């Protein structure tokens, strides 16, 4: 921590303007921000639906669960929930990791591992709902 | 300091002295006093990450149902056990907090509720709503069936 407490000095040869010009916005920040809000708005009704469905399926046996997921509206709403949920999670985790993991190599590896994990969970959930819906 | 990106993290304080800008993980305690704004903010992140871990349960529930009767009854039994209920209680608490505080964030995004009294009021409202919704959910869960 002593490194962080020491009074810093700048001795790069670039001017302040040069530094500002050299590292501008990546031009894709607003798309990420907007998609995060969009999925959060979509998740408001979808999460309420999910909470109701959890109460309906409390203690359900396999036959009840399979019949529930085979109802077209339930299939559609679960797929919509899975898509919005995991997309939102992916973007949220990315922001958290980018904020807290400072070393480039560690950050990139953490991002790839977490994003791969989220993608696998999303696919597994999606395929499971589809399998219940079509069998 | 020779790295250009690091140099961008340097600013001037009100006395015009060069200081290292505080960066995300080192803000609370040093640069910011713990208060409603910082508490609700860090809790939004903590509950978000916790819900991310909770998707493991969500996926396990769906995958076991797709796998068949025996796998699903094992998962349902674990979720219905005392340990399962404690984990699901924590999950529901995190979900309702993130849900309510998420609405608060969307209100801020539309430019509403930035004044300090309004922000403190909405923060307290989020905590109250989280507790009420969680208790209501579990009351219904125990009353149904």
PDB file of N, CA and C in Angstrom, chain A residues 1 3-4 6-12 14 19 23 33 37 40-41 43-44 47-48 50-51 54-55 57-62 65 69 78 81-82 85-86 88-89 93 95-96 99-100 102 104 107 121 124-125 128-129 131-132, chain B residues 1-10 17-20 23-26 42 45 48-49 51-52 55-56 58-59 61-69 72 76 91 95-96 98-99 103 105-106 109 137 140-142 144-145:
ATOM      1  N   UNK A   1       0.818  -1.220   0.000  1.00  0.00           N
ATOM      2  CA  UNK A   1       0.000   0.000   0.000  1.00  0.00           C
ATOM      3  C   UNK A   1       0.852   1.270   0.000  1.00  0.00           C
ATOM      4  N   UNK A   3       2.995   2.227  -1.974  1.00  0.00           N
ATOM      5  CA  UNK A   3       3.042   2.727  -3.339  1.00  0.00           C
ATOM      6  C   UNK A   3       1.848   3.657  -3.602  1.00  0.00           C
ATOM      7  N   UNK A   4       0.707   3.300  -3.025  1.00  0.00           N
ATOM      8  CA  UNK A   4      -0.500   4.077  -3.260  1.00  0.00           C
ATOM      9  C   UNK A   4      -0.553   5.348  -2.431  1.00  0.00           C
ATOM     10  N   UNK A   6       2.212   7.182  -1.490  1.00  0.00           N
ATOM     11  CA  UNK A   6       3.280   8.119  -1.816  1.00  0.00           C
ATOM     12  C   UNK A   6       2.749   9.211  -2.734  1.00  0.00           C
ATOM     13  N   UNK A   7       3.262  10.433  -2.566  1.00  0.00           N
ATOM     14  CA  UNK A   7       2.848  11.535  -3.433  1.00  0.00           C
ATOM     15  C   UNK A   7       3.344  11.271  -4.845  1.00  0.00           C
ATOM     16  N   UNK A   8       2.438  11.209  -5.815  1.00  0.00           N
ATOM     17  CA  UNK A   8       2.872  10.865  -7.164  1.00  0.00           C
ATOM     18  C   UNK A   8       3.453  12.055  -7.917  1.00  0.00           C
ATOM     19  N   UNK A   9       4.303  11.771  -8.838  1.00  0.00           N
ATOM     20  CA  UNK A   9       4.808  12.803  -9.750  1.00  0.00           C
ATOM     21  C   UNK A   9       4.693  12.254 -11.164  1.00  0.00           C
ATOM     22  N   UNK A  10       4.467  13.119 -12.130  1.00  0.00           N
ATOM     23  CA  UNK A  10       4.381  12.676 -13.524  1.00  0.00           C
ATOM     24  C   UNK A  10       5.668  13.061 -14.239  1.00  0.00           C
ATOM     25  N   UNK A  11       6.340  12.062 -14.846  1.00  0.00           N
ATOM     26  CA  UNK A  11       7.512  12.420 -15.629  1.00  0.00           C
ATOM     27  C   UNK A  11       7.494  11.768 -17.011  1.00  0.00           C
ATOM     28  N   UNK A  12       6.284  11.556 -17.535  1.00  0.00           N
ATOM     29  CA  UNK A  12       6.218  11.081 -18.913  1.00  0.00           C
ATOM     30  C   UNK A  12       6.535  12.263 -19.816  1.00  0.00           C
ATOM     31  N   UNK A  14       4.979  12.899 -22.580  1.00  0.00           N
ATOM     32  CA  UNK A  14       3.799  13.343 -23.324  1.00  0.00           C
ATOM     33  C   UNK A  14       3.071  14.452 -22.565  1.00  0.00           C
ATOM     34  N   UNK A  19      -1.834  12.866 -23.834  1.00  0.00           N
ATOM     35  CA  UNK A  19      -2.320  11.714 -23.067  1.00  0.00           C
ATOM     36  C   UNK A  19      -3.822  11.555 -23.257  1.00  0.00           C
ATOM     37  N   UNK A  23      -5.639   8.181 -25.343  1.00  0.00           N
ATOM     38  CA  UNK A  23      -6.460   7.170 -24.689  1.00  0.00           C
ATOM     39  C   UNK A  23      -7.885   7.668 -24.533  1.00  0.00           C
ATOM     40  N   UNK A  33     -23.441  -0.285 -21.643  1.00  0.00           N
ATOM     41  CA  UNK A  33     -24.251   0.365 -20.604  1.00  0.00           C
ATOM     42  C   UNK A  33     -25.736   0.221 -20.937  1.00  0.00           C
ATOM     43  N   UNK A  37     -28.961  -1.846 -18.980  1.00  0.00           N
ATOM     44  CA  UNK A  37     -30.246  -1.266 -18.547  1.00  0.00           C
ATOM     45  C   UNK A  37     -31.402  -2.018 -19.198  1.00  0.00           C
ATOM     46  N   UNK A  40     -32.014  -5.246 -17.618  1.00  0.00           N
ATOM     47  CA  UNK A  40     -32.542  -5.084 -16.253  1.00  0.00           C
ATOM     48  C   UNK A  40     -34.032  -4.754 -16.297  1.00  0.00           C
ATOM     49  N   UNK A  41     -34.452  -3.946 -17.270  1.00  0.00           N
ATOM     50  CA  UNK A  41     -35.880  -3.634 -17.420  1.00  0.00           C
ATOM     51  C   UNK A  41     -36.649  -4.904 -17.797  1.00  0.00           C
ATOM     52  N   UNK A  43     -35.832  -7.867 -17.064  1.00  0.00           N
ATOM     53  CA  UNK A  43     -35.814  -8.805 -15.937  1.00  0.00           C
ATOM     54  C   UNK A  43     -36.832  -8.461 -14.848  1.00  0.00           C
ATOM     55  N   UNK A  44     -37.316  -7.209 -14.811  1.00  0.00           N
ATOM     56  CA  UNK A  44     -38.295  -6.849 -13.773  1.00  0.00           C
ATOM     57  C   UNK A  44     -39.532  -7.753 -13.853  1.00  0.00           C
ATOM     58  N   UNK A  47     -38.473 -11.695 -13.580  1.00  0.00           N
ATOM     59  CA  UNK A  47     -38.130 -12.170 -12.238  1.00  0.00           C
ATOM     60  C   UNK A  47     -39.401 -12.359 -11.401  1.00  0.00           C
ATOM     61  N   UNK A  48     -40.373 -11.443 -11.561  1.00  0.00           N
ATOM     62  CA  UNK A  48     -41.639 -11.602 -10.840  1.00  0.00           C
ATOM     63  C   UNK A  48     -42.323 -12.903 -11.279  1.00  0.00           C
ATOM     64  N   UNK A  50     -40.763 -15.518 -12.470  1.00  0.00           N
ATOM     65  CA  UNK A  50     -39.934 -16.604 -11.931  1.00  0.00           C
ATOM     66  C   UNK A  50     -40.280 -16.881 -10.471  1.00  0.00           C
ATOM     67  N   UNK A  51     -40.473 -15.828  -9.682  1.00  0.00           N
ATOM     68  CA  UNK A  51     -40.808 -15.991  -8.261  1.00  0.00           C
ATOM     69  C   UNK A  51     -42.141 -16.736  -8.117  1.00  0.00           C
ATOM     70  N   UNK A  54     -41.612 -20.399  -9.033  1.00  0.00           N
ATOM     71  CA  UNK A  54     -40.921 -21.131  -7.961  1.00  0.00           C
ATOM     72  C   UNK A  54     -41.919 -21.551  -6.881  1.00  0.00           C
ATOM     73  N   UNK A  55     -42.859 -20.639  -6.555  1.00  0.00           N
ATOM     74  CA  UNK A  55     -43.879 -20.961  -5.553  1.00  0.00           C
ATOM     75  C   UNK A  55     -44.807 -22.062  -6.062  1.00  0.00           C
ATOM     76  N   UNK A  57     -43.980 -24.371  -8.221  1.00  0.00           N
ATOM     77  CA  UNK A  57     -43.229 -25.622  -8.373  1.00  0.00           C
ATOM     78  C   UNK A  57     -42.581 -26.091  -7.070  1.00  0.00           C
ATOM     79  N   UNK A  58     -42.907 -25.436  -5.954  1.00  0.00           N
ATOM     80  CA  UNK A  58     -42.342 -25.837  -4.661  1.00  0.00           C
ATOM     81  C   UNK A  58     -42.694 -27.300  -4.375  1.00  0.00           C
ATOM     82  N   UNK A  59     -41.673 -28.125  -4.148  1.00  0.00           N
ATOM     83  CA  UNK A  59     -41.880 -29.529  -3.819  1.00  0.00           C
ATOM     84  C   UNK A  59     -42.463 -30.374  -4.947  1.00  0.00           C
ATOM     85  N   UNK A  60     -42.444 -29.822  -6.174  1.00  0.00           N
ATOM     86  CA  UNK A  60     -43.026 -30.551  -7.307  1.00  0.00           C
ATOM     87  C   UNK A  60     -42.227 -31.813  -7.618  1.00  0.00           C
ATOM     88  N   UNK A  61     -42.930 -32.868  -8.062  1.00  0.00           N
ATOM     89  CA  UNK A  61     -42.200 -34.042  -8.546  1.00  0.00           C
ATOM     90  C   UNK A  61     -41.875 -33.841 -10.038  1.00  0.00           C
ATOM     91  N   UNK A  62     -41.185 -34.822 -10.622  1.00  0.00           N
ATOM     92  CA  UNK A  62     -40.702 -34.659 -11.993  1.00  0.00           C
ATOM     93  C   UNK A  62     -41.841 -34.465 -12.998  1.00  0.00           C
ATOM     94  N   UNK A  65     -43.147 -30.900 -12.839  1.00  0.00           N
ATOM     95  CA  UNK A  65     -42.140 -29.997 -13.407  1.00  0.00           C
ATOM     96  C   UNK A  65     -42.131 -30.082 -14.936  1.00  0.00           C
ATOM     97  N   UNK A  69     -43.082 -27.054 -17.607  1.00  0.00           N
ATOM     98  CA  UNK A  69     -42.154 -26.497 -18.601  1.00  0.00           C
ATOM     99  C   UNK A  69     -42.632 -26.750 -20.035  1.00  0.00           C
ATOM    100  N   UNK A  78     -39.510 -18.894 -19.685  1.00  0.00           N
ATOM    101  CA  UNK A  78     -38.250 -19.391 -19.113  1.00  0.00           C
ATOM    102  C   UNK A  78     -37.082 -19.129 -20.050  1.00  0.00           C
ATOM    103  N   UNK A  81     -36.339 -15.498 -19.767  1.00  0.00           N
ATOM    104  CA  UNK A  81     -35.669 -15.266 -18.477  1.00  0.00           C
ATOM    105  C   UNK A  81     -34.200 -15.672 -18.559  1.00  0.00           C
ATOM    106  N   UNK A  82     -33.930 -16.866 -19.103  1.00  0.00           N
ATOM    107  CA  UNK A  82     -32.559 -17.372 -19.206  1.00  0.00           C
ATOM    108  C   UNK A  82     -31.709 -16.435 -20.065  1.00  0.00           C
ATOM    109  N   UNK A  85     -31.330 -12.985 -18.149  1.00  0.00           N
ATOM    110  CA  UNK A  85     -30.596 -13.192 -16.904  1.00  0.00           C
ATOM    111  C   UNK A  85     -29.099 -13.395 -17.142  1.00  0.00           C
ATOM    112  N   UNK A  86     -28.756 -14.336 -18.042  1.00  0.00           N
ATOM    113  CA  UNK A  86     -27.337 -14.646 -18.223  1.00  0.00           C
ATOM    114  C   UNK A  86     -26.601 -13.550 -18.992  1.00  0.00           C
ATOM    115  N   UNK A  88     -27.371 -10.328 -18.701  1.00  0.00           N
ATOM    116  CA  UNK A  88     -27.206  -9.313 -17.656  1.00  0.00           C
ATOM    117  C   UNK A  88     -26.068  -9.704 -16.704  1.00  0.00           C
ATOM    118  N   UNK A  89     -26.033 -10.974 -16.323  1.00  0.00           N
ATOM    119  CA  UNK A  89     -24.985 -11.477 -15.426  1.00  0.00           C
ATOM    120  C   UNK A  89     -23.605 -11.335 -16.061  1.00  0.00           C
ATOM    121  N   UNK A  93     -20.811  -9.063 -14.306  1.00  0.00           N
ATOM    122  CA  UNK A  93     -19.561  -9.670 -13.838  1.00  0.00           C
ATOM    123  C   UNK A  93     -18.360  -9.044 -14.544  1.00  0.00           C
ATOM    124  N   UNK A  95     -18.038  -5.959 -15.600  1.00  0.00           N
ATOM    125  CA  UNK A  95     -17.763  -4.652 -14.997  1.00  0.00           C
ATOM    126  C   UNK A  95     -17.066  -4.814 -13.644  1.00  0.00           C
ATOM    127  N   UNK A  96     -17.544  -5.768 -12.833  1.00  0.00           N
ATOM    128  CA  UNK A  96     -16.947  -5.993 -11.515  1.00  0.00           C
ATOM    129  C   UNK A  96     -15.494  -6.440 -11.670  1.00  0.00           C
ATOM    130  N   UNK A  99     -13.207  -3.703 -12.795  1.00  0.00           N
ATOM    131  CA  UNK A  99     -12.947  -2.722 -11.740  1.00  0.00           C
ATOM    132  C   UNK A  99     -11.933  -3.211 -10.710  1.00  0.00           C
ATOM    133  N   UNK A 100     -11.986  -4.479 -10.375  1.00  0.00           N
ATOM    134  CA  UNK A 100     -11.211  -4.951  -9.224  1.00  0.00           C
ATOM    135  C   UNK A 100      -9.934  -5.705  -9.570  1.00  0.00           C
ATOM    136  N   UNK A 102      -6.623  -5.690 -11.366  1.00  0.00           N
ATOM    137  CA  UNK A 102      -5.800  -4.659 -11.992  1.00  0.00           C
ATOM    138  C   UNK A 102      -4.794  -5.191 -12.991  1.00  0.00           C
ATOM    139  N   UNK A 104      -3.212  -6.888 -16.024  1.00  0.00           N
ATOM    140  CA  UNK A 104      -3.787  -7.193 -17.334  1.00  0.00           C
ATOM    141  C   UNK A 104      -4.008  -8.686 -17.556  1.00  0.00           C
ATOM    142  N   UNK A 107      -6.609 -10.206 -15.273  1.00  0.00           N
ATOM    143  CA  UNK A 107      -7.935  -9.704 -15.610  1.00  0.00           C
ATOM    144  C   UNK A 107      -8.482 -10.415 -16.861  1.00  0.00           C
ATOM    145  N   UNK A 121     -23.436 -22.248 -18.405  1.00  0.00           N
ATOM    146  CA  UNK A 121     -24.633 -22.302 -17.560  1.00  0.00           C
ATOM    147  C   UNK A 121     -25.871 -21.875 -18.349  1.00  0.00           C
ATOM    148  N   UNK A 124     -26.742 -24.726 -20.780  1.00  0.00           N
ATOM    149  CA  UNK A 124     -27.271 -25.883 -20.049  1.00  0.00           C
ATOM    150  C   UNK A 124     -28.711 -25.626 -19.607  1.00  0.00           C
ATOM    151  N   UNK A 125     -28.985 -24.420 -19.106  1.00  0.00           N
ATOM    152  CA  UNK A 125     -30.340 -24.067 -18.678  1.00  0.00           C
ATOM    153  C   UNK A 125     -31.295 -24.057 -19.863  1.00  0.00           C
ATOM    154  N   UNK A 128     -31.988 -27.546 -21.234  1.00  0.00           N
ATOM    155  CA  UNK A 128     -32.815 -28.299 -20.290  1.00  0.00           C
ATOM    156  C   UNK A 128     -34.290 -27.925 -20.423  1.00  0.00           C
ATOM    157  N   UNK A 129     -34.560 -26.622 -20.532  1.00  0.00           N
ATOM    158  CA  UNK A 129     -35.957 -26.175 -20.703  1.00  0.00           C
ATOM    159  C   UNK A 129     -36.518 -26.706 -22.026  1.00  0.00           C
ATOM    160  N   UNK A 131     -35.543 -29.364 -23.657  1.00  0.00           N
ATOM    161  CA  UNK A 131     -35.718 -30.817 -23.572  1.00  0.00           C
ATOM    162  C   UNK A 131     -37.014 -31.154 -22.834  1.00  0.00           C
ATOM    163  N   UNK A 132     -37.262 -30.411 -21.729  1.00  0.00           N
ATOM    164  CA  UNK A 132     -38.515 -30.636 -20.978  1.00  0.00           C
ATOM    165  C   UNK A 132     -39.730 -30.244 -21.833  1.00  0.00           C
TER     166      UNK A 132
ATOM    167  N   UNK B   1       6.645   7.658 -12.134  1.00  0.00           N
ATOM    168  CA  UNK B   1       5.519   7.123 -12.903  1.00  0.00           C
ATOM    169  C   UNK B   1       5.774   7.346 -14.394  1.00  0.00           C
ATOM    170  N   UNK B   2       5.943   6.252 -15.119  1.00  0.00           N
ATOM    171  CA  UNK B   2       6.268   6.411 -16.543  1.00  0.00           C
ATOM    172  C   UNK B   2       5.140   5.894 -17.427  1.00  0.00           C
ATOM    173  N   UNK B   3       4.315   5.016 -16.855  1.00  0.00           N
ATOM    174  CA  UNK B   3       3.250   4.412 -17.639  1.00  0.00           C
ATOM    175  C   UNK B   3       2.164   5.439 -17.930  1.00  0.00           C
ATOM    176  N   UNK B   4       1.756   5.567 -19.178  1.00  0.00           N
ATOM    177  CA  UNK B   4       0.797   6.591 -19.585  1.00  0.00           C
ATOM    178  C   UNK B   4      -0.553   6.370 -18.903  1.00  0.00           C
ATOM    179  N   UNK B   5      -0.972   5.110 -18.852  1.00  0.00           N
ATOM    180  CA  UNK B   5      -2.279   4.814 -18.277  1.00  0.00           C
ATOM    181  C   UNK B   5      -2.301   5.134 -16.781  1.00  0.00           C
ATOM    182  N   UNK B   6      -1.143   4.882 -16.151  1.00  0.00           N
ATOM    183  CA  UNK B   6      -1.041   5.172 -14.722  1.00  0.00           C
ATOM    184  C   UNK B   6      -1.055   6.678 -14.483  1.00  0.00           C
ATOM    185  N   UNK B   7      -0.451   7.409 -15.404  1.00  0.00           N
ATOM    186  CA  UNK B   7      -0.400   8.866 -15.275  1.00  0.00           C
ATOM    187  C   UNK B   7      -1.799   9.473 -15.329  1.00  0.00           C
ATOM    188  N   UNK B   8      -2.712   8.807 -16.029  1.00  0.00           N
ATOM    189  CA  UNK B   8      -4.088   9.285 -16.101  1.00  0.00           C
ATOM    190  C   UNK B   8      -4.797   9.160 -14.759  1.00  0.00           C
ATOM    191  N   UNK B   9      -4.256   8.341 -13.881  1.00  0.00           N
ATOM    192  CA  UNK B   9      -4.856   8.140 -12.566  1.00  0.00           C
ATOM    193  C   UNK B   9      -4.397   9.208 -11.576  1.00  0.00           C
ATOM    194  N   UNK B  10      -3.665  10.219 -12.074  1.00  0.00           N
ATOM    195  CA  UNK B  10      -3.187  11.279 -11.196  1.00  0.00           C
ATOM    196  C   UNK B  10      -4.016  12.533 -11.433  1.00  0.00           C
ATOM    197  N   UNK B  17      -2.285  20.212  -5.357  1.00  0.00           N
ATOM    198  CA  UNK B  17      -1.209  19.233  -5.223  1.00  0.00           C
ATOM    199  C   UNK B  17      -1.537  17.990  -6.044  1.00  0.00           C
ATOM    200  N   UNK B  18      -0.511  17.376  -6.631  1.00  0.00           N
ATOM    201  CA  UNK B  18      -0.748  16.143  -7.391  1.00  0.00           C
ATOM    202  C   UNK B  18      -1.075  15.006  -6.431  1.00  0.00           C
ATOM    203  N   UNK B  19      -2.156  14.303  -6.700  1.00  0.00           N
ATOM    204  CA  UNK B  19      -2.516  13.131  -5.883  1.00  0.00           C
ATOM    205  C   UNK B  19      -2.942  11.994  -6.801  1.00  0.00           C
ATOM    206  N   UNK B  20      -2.702  10.799  -6.306  1.00  0.00           N
ATOM    207  CA  UNK B  20      -3.198   9.626  -7.005  1.00  0.00           C
ATOM    208  C   UNK B  20      -4.717   9.585  -6.808  1.00  0.00           C
ATOM    209  N   UNK B  23      -8.906   4.612  -6.733  1.00  0.00           N
ATOM    210  CA  UNK B  23      -9.538   3.734  -7.723  1.00  0.00           C
ATOM    211  C   UNK B  23     -10.407   2.690  -7.019  1.00  0.00           C
ATOM    212  N   UNK B  24     -11.325   2.161  -7.798  1.00  0.00           N
ATOM    213  CA  UNK B  24     -12.444   1.385  -7.297  1.00  0.00           C
ATOM    214  C   UNK B  24     -12.256   0.559  -6.013  1.00  0.00           C
ATOM    215  N   UNK B  25     -11.322  -0.398  -5.939  1.00  0.00           N
ATOM    216  CA  UNK B  25     -11.337  -1.221  -4.723  1.00  0.00           C
ATOM    217  C   UNK B  25     -10.853  -0.486  -3.477  1.00  0.00           C
ATOM    218  N   UNK B  26     -10.268   0.698  -3.633  1.00  0.00           N
ATOM    219  CA  UNK B  26      -9.668   1.374  -2.485  1.00  0.00           C
ATOM    220  C   UNK B  26     -10.436   2.634  -2.084  1.00  0.00           C
ATOM    221  N   UNK B  42     -22.263  -0.753  -2.791  1.00  0.00           N
ATOM    222  CA  UNK B  42     -21.436  -1.964  -2.677  1.00  0.00           C
ATOM    223  C   UNK B  42     -22.319  -3.187  -2.492  1.00  0.00           C
ATOM    224  N   UNK B  45     -23.502  -4.594  -5.781  1.00  0.00           N
ATOM    225  CA  UNK B  45     -22.489  -5.437  -6.414  1.00  0.00           C
ATOM    226  C   UNK B  45     -22.386  -6.797  -5.716  1.00  0.00           C
ATOM    227  N   UNK B  48     -25.303  -8.846  -6.547  1.00  0.00           N
ATOM    228  CA  UNK B  48     -25.217  -9.237  -7.960  1.00  0.00           C
ATOM    229  C   UNK B  48     -24.308 -10.432  -8.150  1.00  0.00           C
ATOM    230  N   UNK B  49     -23.126 -10.386  -7.524  1.00  0.00           N
ATOM    231  CA  UNK B  49     -22.179 -11.500  -7.625  1.00  0.00           C
ATOM    232  C   UNK B  49     -22.749 -12.753  -6.939  1.00  0.00           C
ATOM    233  N   UNK B  51     -25.909 -13.507  -6.603  1.00  0.00           N
ATOM    234  CA  UNK B  51     -26.944 -14.054  -7.485  1.00  0.00           C
ATOM    235  C   UNK B  51     -26.305 -14.797  -8.654  1.00  0.00           C
ATOM    236  N   UNK B  52     -25.146 -14.318  -9.100  1.00  0.00           N
ATOM    237  CA  UNK B  52     -24.402 -15.024 -10.146  1.00  0.00           C
ATOM    238  C   UNK B  52     -24.024 -16.421  -9.689  1.00  0.00           C
ATOM    239  N   UNK B  55     -26.988 -18.731  -9.706  1.00  0.00           N
ATOM    240  CA  UNK B  55     -27.437 -19.321 -10.977  1.00  0.00           C
ATOM    241  C   UNK B  55     -26.951 -20.763 -11.113  1.00  0.00           C
ATOM    242  N   UNK B  56     -25.920 -21.143 -10.321  1.00  0.00           N
ATOM    243  CA  UNK B  56     -25.490 -22.546 -10.304  1.00  0.00           C
ATOM    244  C   UNK B  56     -26.643 -23.432  -9.812  1.00  0.00           C
ATOM    245  N   UNK B  58     -29.895 -22.547  -9.882  1.00  0.00           N
ATOM    246  CA  UNK B  58     -30.934 -22.416 -10.917  1.00  0.00           C
ATOM    247  C   UNK B  58     -30.689 -23.412 -12.048  1.00  0.00           C
ATOM    248  N   UNK B  59     -29.432 -23.458 -12.531  1.00  0.00           N
ATOM    249  CA  UNK B  59     -29.086 -24.362 -13.627  1.00  0.00           C
ATOM    250  C   UNK B  59     -29.163 -25.822 -13.179  1.00  0.00           C
ATOM    251  N   UNK B  61     -31.077 -27.093 -10.976  1.00  0.00           N
ATOM    252  CA  UNK B  61     -32.508 -27.405 -10.871  1.00  0.00           C
ATOM    253  C   UNK B  61     -33.075 -27.776 -12.252  1.00  0.00           C
ATOM    254  N   UNK B  62     -32.766 -26.956 -13.262  1.00  0.00           N
ATOM    255  CA  UNK B  62     -33.293 -27.205 -14.610  1.00  0.00           C
ATOM    256  C   UNK B  62     -32.641 -28.424 -15.260  1.00  0.00           C
ATOM    257  N   UNK B  63     -31.311 -28.556 -15.110  1.00  0.00           N
ATOM    258  CA  UNK B  63     -30.600 -29.673 -15.738  1.00  0.00           C
ATOM    259  C   UNK B  63     -31.048 -31.001 -15.136  1.00  0.00           C
ATOM    260  N   UNK B  64     -31.239 -31.030 -13.797  1.00  0.00           N
ATOM    261  CA  UNK B  64     -31.671 -32.274 -13.154  1.00  0.00           C
ATOM    262  C   UNK B  64     -33.079 -32.655 -13.613  1.00  0.00           C
ATOM    263  N   UNK B  65     -33.921 -31.648 -13.838  1.00  0.00           N
ATOM    264  CA  UNK B  65     -35.274 -31.929 -14.344  1.00  0.00           C
ATOM    265  C   UNK B  65     -35.205 -32.534 -15.737  1.00  0.00           C
ATOM    266  N   UNK B  66     -34.284 -32.013 -16.561  1.00  0.00           N
ATOM    267  CA  UNK B  66     -34.124 -32.542 -17.914  1.00  0.00           C
ATOM    268  C   UNK B  66     -33.491 -33.922 -17.881  1.00  0.00           C
ATOM    269  N   UNK B  67     -32.657 -34.184 -16.865  1.00  0.00           N
ATOM    270  CA  UNK B  67     -31.968 -35.484 -16.773  1.00  0.00           C
ATOM    271  C   UNK B  67     -32.947 -36.597 -16.411  1.00  0.00           C
ATOM    272  N   UNK B  68     -33.932 -36.281 -15.587  1.00  0.00           N
ATOM    273  CA  UNK B  68     -34.923 -37.311 -15.274  1.00  0.00           C
ATOM    274  C   UNK B  68     -35.415 -37.293 -13.841  1.00  0.00           C
ATOM    275  N   UNK B  69     -36.294 -38.232 -13.554  1.00  0.00           N
ATOM    276  CA  UNK B  69     -37.002 -38.311 -12.278  1.00  0.00           C
ATOM    277  C   UNK B  69     -36.067 -38.397 -11.070  1.00  0.00           C
ATOM    278  N   UNK B  72     -33.911 -35.235 -10.446  1.00  0.00           N
ATOM    279  CA  UNK B  72     -34.732 -34.100 -10.029  1.00  0.00           C
ATOM    280  C   UNK B  72     -35.211 -34.246  -8.580  1.00  0.00           C
ATOM    281  N   UNK B  76     -34.596 -31.551  -5.651  1.00  0.00           N
ATOM    282  CA  UNK B  76     -35.748 -31.002  -4.929  1.00  0.00           C
ATOM    283  C   UNK B  76     -35.647 -31.287  -3.422  1.00  0.00           C
ATOM    284  N   UNK B  91     -30.557 -16.463  -1.009  1.00  0.00           N
ATOM    285  CA  UNK B  91     -30.746 -16.191  -2.440  1.00  0.00           C
ATOM    286  C   UNK B  91     -31.907 -15.218  -2.635  1.00  0.00           C
ATOM    287  N   UNK B  95     -31.862 -11.494  -4.132  1.00  0.00           N
ATOM    288  CA  UNK B  95     -32.675 -11.223  -5.326  1.00  0.00           C
ATOM    289  C   UNK B  95     -33.580 -10.009  -5.119  1.00  0.00           C
ATOM    290  N   UNK B  96     -34.275  -9.954  -3.979  1.00  0.00           N
ATOM    291  CA  UNK B  96     -35.190  -8.840  -3.734  1.00  0.00           C
ATOM    292  C   UNK B  96     -34.412  -7.534  -3.548  1.00  0.00           C
ATOM    293  N   UNK B  98     -31.427  -6.751  -4.956  1.00  0.00           N
ATOM    294  CA  UNK B  98     -30.911  -6.358  -6.273  1.00  0.00           C
ATOM    295  C   UNK B  98     -32.054  -5.855  -7.160  1.00  0.00           C
ATOM    296  N   UNK B  99     -33.232  -6.480  -7.022  1.00  0.00           N
ATOM    297  CA  UNK B  99     -34.432  -6.088  -7.763  1.00  0.00           C
ATOM    298  C   UNK B  99     -34.843  -4.657  -7.381  1.00  0.00           C
ATOM    299  N   UNK B 103     -34.273  -1.001  -9.480  1.00  0.00           N
ATOM    300  CA  UNK B 103     -35.301  -0.018  -9.853  1.00  0.00           C
ATOM    301  C   UNK B 103     -34.811   1.387  -9.490  1.00  0.00           C
ATOM    302  N   UNK B 105     -31.696   2.345  -9.354  1.00  0.00           N
ATOM    303  CA  UNK B 105     -30.690   2.725 -10.348  1.00  0.00           C
ATOM    304  C   UNK B 105     -31.338   3.179 -11.650  1.00  0.00           C
ATOM    305  N   UNK B 106     -32.423   2.498 -12.060  1.00  0.00           N
ATOM    306  CA  UNK B 106     -33.113   2.884 -13.295  1.00  0.00           C
ATOM    307  C   UNK B 106     -33.742   4.274 -13.148  1.00  0.00           C
ATOM    308  N   UNK B 109     -31.006   6.645 -13.615  1.00  0.00           N
ATOM    309  CA  UNK B 109     -30.651   6.707 -15.042  1.00  0.00           C
ATOM    310  C   UNK B 109     -31.579   7.628 -15.812  1.00  0.00           C
ATOM    311  N   UNK B 137     -42.600 -13.506   0.628  1.00  0.00           N
ATOM    312  CA  UNK B 137     -42.320 -14.663  -0.226  1.00  0.00           C
ATOM    313  C   UNK B 137     -42.299 -15.949   0.600  1.00  0.00           C
ATOM    314  N   UNK B 140     -45.746 -16.985   1.985  1.00  0.00           N
ATOM    315  CA  UNK B 140     -46.535 -17.664   0.950  1.00  0.00           C
ATOM    316  C   UNK B 140     -45.981 -19.067   0.707  1.00  0.00           C
ATOM    317  N   UNK B 141     -44.647 -19.192   0.663  1.00  0.00           N
ATOM    318  CA  UNK B 141     -44.018 -20.491   0.405  1.00  0.00           C
ATOM    319  C   UNK B 141     -44.410 -21.519   1.466  1.00  0.00           C
ATOM    320  N   UNK B 142     -44.501 -21.078   2.730  1.00  0.00           N
ATOM    321  CA  UNK B 142     -44.850 -22.034   3.784  1.00  0.00           C
ATOM    322  C   UNK B 142     -46.353 -22.278   3.864  1.00  0.00           C
ATOM    323  N   UNK B 144     -48.470 -22.185   1.117  1.00  0.00           N
ATOM    324  CA  UNK B 144     -48.891 -22.957  -0.060  1.00  0.00           C
ATOM    325  C   UNK B 144     -48.458 -24.401   0.119  1.00  0.00           C
ATOM    326  N   UNK B 145     -49.349 -25.295   0.017  1.00  0.00           N
ATOM    327  CA  UNK B 145     -49.060 -26.727   0.056  1.00  0.00           C
ATOM    328  C   UNK B 145     -48.392 -27.181   1.316  1.00  0.00           C
TER     329      UNK B 145
END
